[in-house]
Amino acid sequence: MAENDAMPTLPKKCGPYISSVTSRGMNLVIQKVDFANNIQLSLTLAALSIGLWWTFDRSRSGFGLGVGIAFLATLVSQLLVYNGVYQYTSPDFLYVRSWLPCIFFAGGITMGNIGRQLAMYECKVIAEKSHED
């Protein structure tokens, strides 16, 4: 086995856990770091979100899942704000905060990785039980 074959498996095995911690870390970045403006914050979070996807997923379906979740969740939150269910103290883009899609994208990637790992675990457990019978 080549030396390069062993390295890519580590992020796939630990991906959901590290991805979850990274997603939480992104939330803390929003709260603790003082950015000059919202555009700087949004661009930083967009780069971190793409980096999260590139590090732990790199699949087209994962990217599509993240973009789809970001779009739909932002649309739902925008509709809720527009209808007066809740409001942001300082919206900066069409009634919502501009960084919101980045957080939804990272959450979609994280949940997708966790779901994939759980499905693989379930298949492994079922296969082991069928071999025991």
Backbone as a ProteinNet text record, in pm:
[ID]
protein_1_A
[PRIMARY]
MAENDAMPTLPKKCGPYISSVTSRGMNLVIQKVDFANNIQLSLTLAALSIGLWWTFDRSRSGFGLGVGIAFLATLVSQLLVYNGVYQYTSPDFLYVRSWLPCIFFAGGITMGNIGRQLAMYECKVIAEKSHED
[TERTIARY]
85.5	0	89.5	56.6	137.6	111.4	204	193.9	76.4	45.6	-62.5	-200.1	-211.2	-340.4	-395.8	-311.3	-356.8	-408.1	-358.7	-393	-537.7	-595.6	-730.6	-837.8	-812.2	-915.6	-939.7	-841.5	-859.4	-968.2	-969.4	-1078.4	-1214.2	-1220.1	-1348.6	-1402.5	-1314.4	-1360	-1393.7	-1311.5	-1330.5	-1407.2	-1438.3	-1499.9	-1621.8	-1721.9	-1841.3	-1813.9	-1724.5	-1696.3	-1616.6	-1514.6	-1434.2	-1517.7	-1601.8	-1688.2	-1785.6	-1838.8	-1930	-1859.9	-1739.1	-1661.9	-1626.6	-1591.5	-1557.8	-1678.4	-1794.8	-1916.1	-1946.5	-1928.3	-1948.2	-1844.4	-1723	-1617.4	-1651	-1715.9	-1756.4	-1859.6	-1949.2	-2047	-1977.3	-1874	-1800.4	-1723.2	-1674.3	-1604.2	-1697.2	-1821	-1917.8	-1937.3	-1940.6	-1969.2	-1848.5	-1728.4	-1613.1	-1524	-1509.3	-1418.7	-1492.5	-1430.1	-1491.2	-1446.4	-1536	-1505.4	-1537.4	-1467.5	-1486.4	-1626.1	-1675.7	-1809.9	-1866.6	-1992.3	-2058.4	-2008.9	-1959.1	-1906.4	-1781.8	-1696.3	-1576	-1613.8	-1710.3	-1758.3	-1816	-1899.1	-1962.5	-1860.2	-1763	-1659.8	-1572.3	-1541.5	-1463	-1538.9	-1666.1	-1746.5	-1770.6	-1783.1	-1798.2	-1672.4	-1555.3	-1429.8	-1416	-1452.6	-1446.9	-1544.8	-1661.5	-1761.3	-1712.9	-1657.8	-1603.7	-1485.8	-1402.4	-1291.3	-1339	-1446.9	-1506	-1552.7	-1619.5	-1664.3	-1543.8	-1444.5	-1328	-1250.1	-1240.7	-1163.9	-1234.8	-1364.4	-1433.5	-1526.4	-1557.9	-1655.6	-1603.3	-1585.1	-1536.9	-1625.5	-1750.1	-1840.5	-1936	-1978.5	-2074.9	-2208.6	-2246.4	-2373.8	-2368.5	-2253.9	-2239	-2244.6	-2180.5	-2184.3	-2325.9	-2393.4	-2532.4	-2623.9	-2601.4	-2679.4	-2658.2	-2533.3	-2503.8	-2566.4	-2554.4	-2612	-2764.4	-2823	-2968.4	-3021.3	-2956.9	-2998.9	-2980.3	-2868	-2843.7	-2951.3	-2985.5	-3087.1	-3224.3	-3265.7	-3399.3	-3414	-3311.6	-3319.9	-3318.1	-3239	-3237.3	-3370.6	-3427.9	-3558.6	-3665.2	-3664.2	-3762.2	-3744.2	-3619.7	-3598.2	-3635.3	-3611.8	-3650.8	-3802.9	-3873.2	-4019.8	-4072.7	-4009.3	-4051.7	-4028.3	-3916.2	-3889	-3984.8	-4007.2	-4096.6	-4238.5	-4282	-4417.5	-4425.6	-4315.3	-4316.6	-4310.1	-4276.8	-4266.7	-4149.7	-4039	-3925.6	-3849.8	-3757.5	-3679.9	-3538.1	-3448	-3309.1	-3291.1	-3199.5	-3176.9	-3114.7	-3030.8	-2970	-2953.1	-3062.5	-3050.1	-2966.4	-2889.4	-2804.7	-2829	-2915.9	-2942.4	-3082.3	-3175.3	-3312.5	-3373.6	-3375.9	-3437.4	-3358.8	-3252.1	-3175.8	-3028.9	-2954.7	-2810.7	-2741.4	-2638.9	-2574.4	-2492.1	-2453.9	-2372.7	-2456.6	-2586.6	-2674.1	-2661.9	-2657.1	-2641.8	-2512.8	-2406.4	-2279.7	-2293.3	-2363	-2383.7	-2473.2	-2577.5	-2663.9	-2587.7	-2499.9	-2418.4	-2329.2	-2260.3	-2172.1	-2252.2	-2369.1	-2453.8	-2502.1	-2534.2	-2576.9	-2466	-2344.4	-2229.1	-2206.3	-2214.4	-2192.5	-2297.6	-2424.4	-2531.1	-2524.6	-2486.7	-2471.6	-2362.9	-2249.6	-2140.7	-2179.7	-2248.2	-2292	-2391.6	-2486.3	-2582.9	-2516.9	-2418.2	-2347.3	-2273.3	-2208.4	-2136.2	-2232.2	-2347.1	-2446.2	-2501.4	-2524.7	-2574.2	-2470.5	-2343.6	-2237.8	-2226.1	-2240.3	-2234.2	-2350.2	-2469.9	-2587.2	-2570.9	-2519.7	-2496.1	-2394.1	-2292.1	-2188.9	-2248	-2331.4	-2392.9	-2486.8	-2565	-2656.7	-2579	-2469.2	-2387.8	-2324.9	-2279.8	-2220.6	-2325.4	-2446.9	-2553	-2592.5	-2593.7	-2630.7	-2522.6	-2396.5	-2289	-2292.5	-2344.2	-2351.9	-2460.2	-2566	-2677.9	-2643.2
-117.4	0	123	218.9	339.9	431.5	519.2	612.8	708.3	744.4	838.8	777.2	644.1	579.3	591.2	601.2	603.9	741.4	847.2	981	1022.7	1000.9	1049.6	983.7	868.6	802.6	870.4	939.6	1004.3	1110.1	1205.8	1302.3	1237.7	1128	1063.1	999.1	942	878.8	982.2	1084	1185.1	1305.7	1307.1	1422.4	1478.1	1395.2	1452	1520	1465.6	1523.6	1653.1	1649.8	1770.1	1875.3	1832.6	1924.2	1992.6	1918.8	1975.9	2079.2	2047.4	2141.1	2264.6	2244.6	2357.4	2446.2	2385.5	2463.4	2546	2485.9	2559.6	2670.3	2641.6	2743.2	2862.4	2835.5	2945.1	3033.5	2972.5	3051.6	3139.5	3084.8	3164.7	3278.1	3255.7	3362.3	3480.3	3451.8	3559.6	3641.1	3573.2	3641.3	3717.2	3662.1	3715.3	3809.6	3785.4	3866.8	3989.5	4105.2	4230.5	4260.6	4239.9	4266.8	4412.2	4466.4	4605.9	4630.3	4536	4549.4	4410	4405.4	4276.8	4206.3	4281.3	4218.1	4137.2	4191.9	4119.6	3992.4	4001.2	3884.5	3780.3	3822.7	3728.8	3659.2	3732.3	3671.9	3575.1	3610.2	3519.4	3390.5	3402.1	3282.4	3200.6	3266.2	3192.3	3110.6	3171.4	3098.8	2982.9	3005.2	2897.7	2785.1	2820.1	2718.8	2633.2	2697.4	2622.4	2537	2591	2513.2	2394	2410.6	2299.9	2190.2	2229.3	2131.3	2063.5	2140.7	2084.3	1987.8	2019.7	1936.6	1805.5	1809	1692.2	1620.9	1680.5	1616.1	1599.4	1706.5	1710	1636.3	1614.8	1550	1654.8	1629.5	1720.8	1716.5	1597.9	1587.4	1661.9	1657	1731	1881	1926.6	2069.6	2111.5	2027.1	2057.1	2058.7	1964.2	1961.2	2090.4	2131.7	2254.3	2376.8	2388.8	2504	2500.6	2382.1	2370.3	2405.5	2355.5	2386.9	2535.3	2591.4	2734.1	2818.1	2782.2	2857.2	2844.3	2721.4	2700.6	2758	2738.4	2789.7	2942.6	3003	3149	3200.7	3130.1	3168.7	3161.1	3054	3039.6	3149.4	3175.7	3281	3418.1	3439.6	3566.7	3581.3	3473.7	3479.3	3504.8	3442.9	3466.1	3611.1	3667.6	3807.7	3899.5	3871.3	3953.7	3953	3838.5	3828.7	3875.4	3920.4	3977.8	3878.5	3753.2	3653.6	3688.5	3730.5	3782	3879.9	3953.3	4050.8	4058.6	4098.4	4118.8	4263.4	4284.8	4421.3	4509.1	4450.1	4529.4	4443.1	4422.5	4343.1	4418.9	4344.9	4413.1	4367.6	4268.5	4222.9	4163.8	4234.8	4187.5	4128.5	4202.9	4169.3	4070.3	4009.4	3911.9	3951.4	3884.9	3906.6	3834.7	3894.7	3838.2	3714	3692.2	3575.8	3451.5	3464.7	3353.4	3234.4	3254.2	3138.4	3059.9	3127.1	3057.9	2962.7	3006	2921	2802.8	2826.7	2716.7	2618	2669	2581.9	2491.5	2550.2	2471.4	2369.3	2407.5	2313.8	2200.3	2230.1	2125.9	2025.9	2075.1	1986.6	1900.1	1960.2	1886.6	1777.3	1811.7	1712.6	1604.4	1640.9	1541.6	1440.8	1488.7	1398.1	1308.4	1363.6	1282.4	1177.4	1214.9	1119.1	1010.1	1045.6	946.6	847.6	896.3	807.6	716.6	769	685.1	578	612.2	513.9	405.7	444.8	345.4	254.1	310.8	230.6	131.9	178.2	91.4	-23.9	5.1	-101.2	-201.2	-152.6	-240.6	-330.8	-275.8	-353	-458.5	-420.7	-517.3	-629.3	-594.5	-697.2	-791.7	-738.1	-822.8	-915.6	-867	-950.3	-1061.9	-1034	-1138.2	-1244.7	-1208.2	-1307	-1395.8	-1343	-1421.4	-1527.3	-1500.5	-1595.7	-1710.3
0	0	0	-84	-96	22.4	43.6	155.3	136	11.8	-15.8	4.3	0.1	15.7	157	256.3	395.3	436.9	378.2	423.6	395.7	276.2	251.4	336.9	396.3	474.7	608.6	662.8	792.2	789.2	693	691.8	667.7	591.5	567.3	694.6	777.3	901	1007.6	1020.3	1124.5	1073	944.8	881.2	950.6	983	1045.1	1178.7	1254.9	1386.4	1372.5	1288.6	1267.4	1196.8	1102.9	1031.1	1126.1	1220.8	1318.6	1405.8	1447.8	1528.9	1447.1	1320.3	1234	1211	1190.6	1172.5	1297.9	1414	1539.8	1553.8	1509.6	1513.1	1424.4	1311.1	1223.5	1292.1	1367.6	1443.4	1547.2	1610.9	1708.7	1643.2	1520.9	1448.3	1427.4	1392.4	1370.7	1498.1	1611.6	1737	1792.3	1777.9	1849.5	1769.3	1639	1559.1	1509.1	1523.5	1479.9	1337.1	1240.6	1101.5	1069.5	970.2	932.7	876.7	797.7	741.6	714.4	675.4	653	527.8	430.8	309.6	344.1	428	470.3	546.5	633.3	707	612.4	519.2	426.3	338	288.3	203.8	282.3	407.1	491.7	518.4	551.2	577.5	451.4	337	211.5	183.3	204.2	183.3	282.3	407.8	507	474.6	424.2	388.6	271.8	169.9	55.9	102.4	189.7	244.6	325	398.5	473.7	379.5	271.3	173	106.8	68.6	-0.4	90	217.1	309.1	341.3	363.9	416.5	319.5	205.1	118.6	-24.1	-93.9	-232.7	-331.7	-299.8	-394.4	-452.1	-574.8	-637.6	-564.6	-520.3	-449.4	-315.5	-247.1	-122.5	-144.6	-251.9	-283.9	-321	-400.1	-436.6	-315.7	-223.8	-100.1	-20.8	-7.7	66.7	3.5	-128.5	-198.5	-190.3	-208.1	-199.2	-61.8	40.9	177.7	206.7	162.2	184.3	116.3	-5.7	-79.1	-13.3	14.7	71.4	212.4	295.9	432.7	433.9	346.2	338.2	285.8	189.3	136.9	246	322.9	431.9	535.9	574.5	674.7	618.7	489.2	429.3	427.1	397.4	400.2	541.2	640.5	778.7	821.1	781	814.1	739.5	612.3	531.1	586.3	638.8	695.2	839.4	896.9	1030.3	1144	1115.1	1221.5	1313.3	1254.7	1331.8	1245.6	1305.5	1230	1283.8	1195.9	1234.6	1278.3	1370.8	1419	1311.8	1227.1	1119.5	994.4	918.6	796.1	693.8	614.5	517.4	373.7	353.6	217.1	211.2	151.4	132.8	259.9	364.9	493.7	578.7	528.7	606.3	610.5	694.3	703.7	589	532.1	413.5	444.8	570	605	629	635.1	668.1	571.9	439.8	350.5	373.4	412.7	439.4	557.6	659.7	777.1	741.6	663.2	620.1	531.3	444.3	358.5	443.1	540.2	627.1	708.1	754.8	828.3	740.7	614.7	521.9	493.7	476.5	453.8	577.8	694.5	819.2	838.5	821.7	839.4	732	610	504.6	536.2	588.1	625.7	742.3	841.2	954.7	907.7	822.5	770.6	688.1	608.3	527.7	616.2	720.4	811.7	887.7	928.4	996.9	904	778	682.4	656.3	647.6	626.7	748.4	867.4	989.5	994.9	958.1	960	861.5	742.4	643.6	695.6	763.8	818.9	927.1	1014.4	1122.4	1064.6	963.9	901.8	834.4	767	701.1	803.6	916.4	1020.3	1082.5	1101.9	1158.8	1062.1	932.8	836.8	826.1	850.5	850	974.5	1083.9	1207.7	1199.8	1121.7	1112.8	1027.4
[MASK]
+++++++++++++++++++++++++++++++++++++++++++++++++++++++++++++++++++++++++++++++++++++++++++++++++++++++++++++++++++++++++++++++++++++

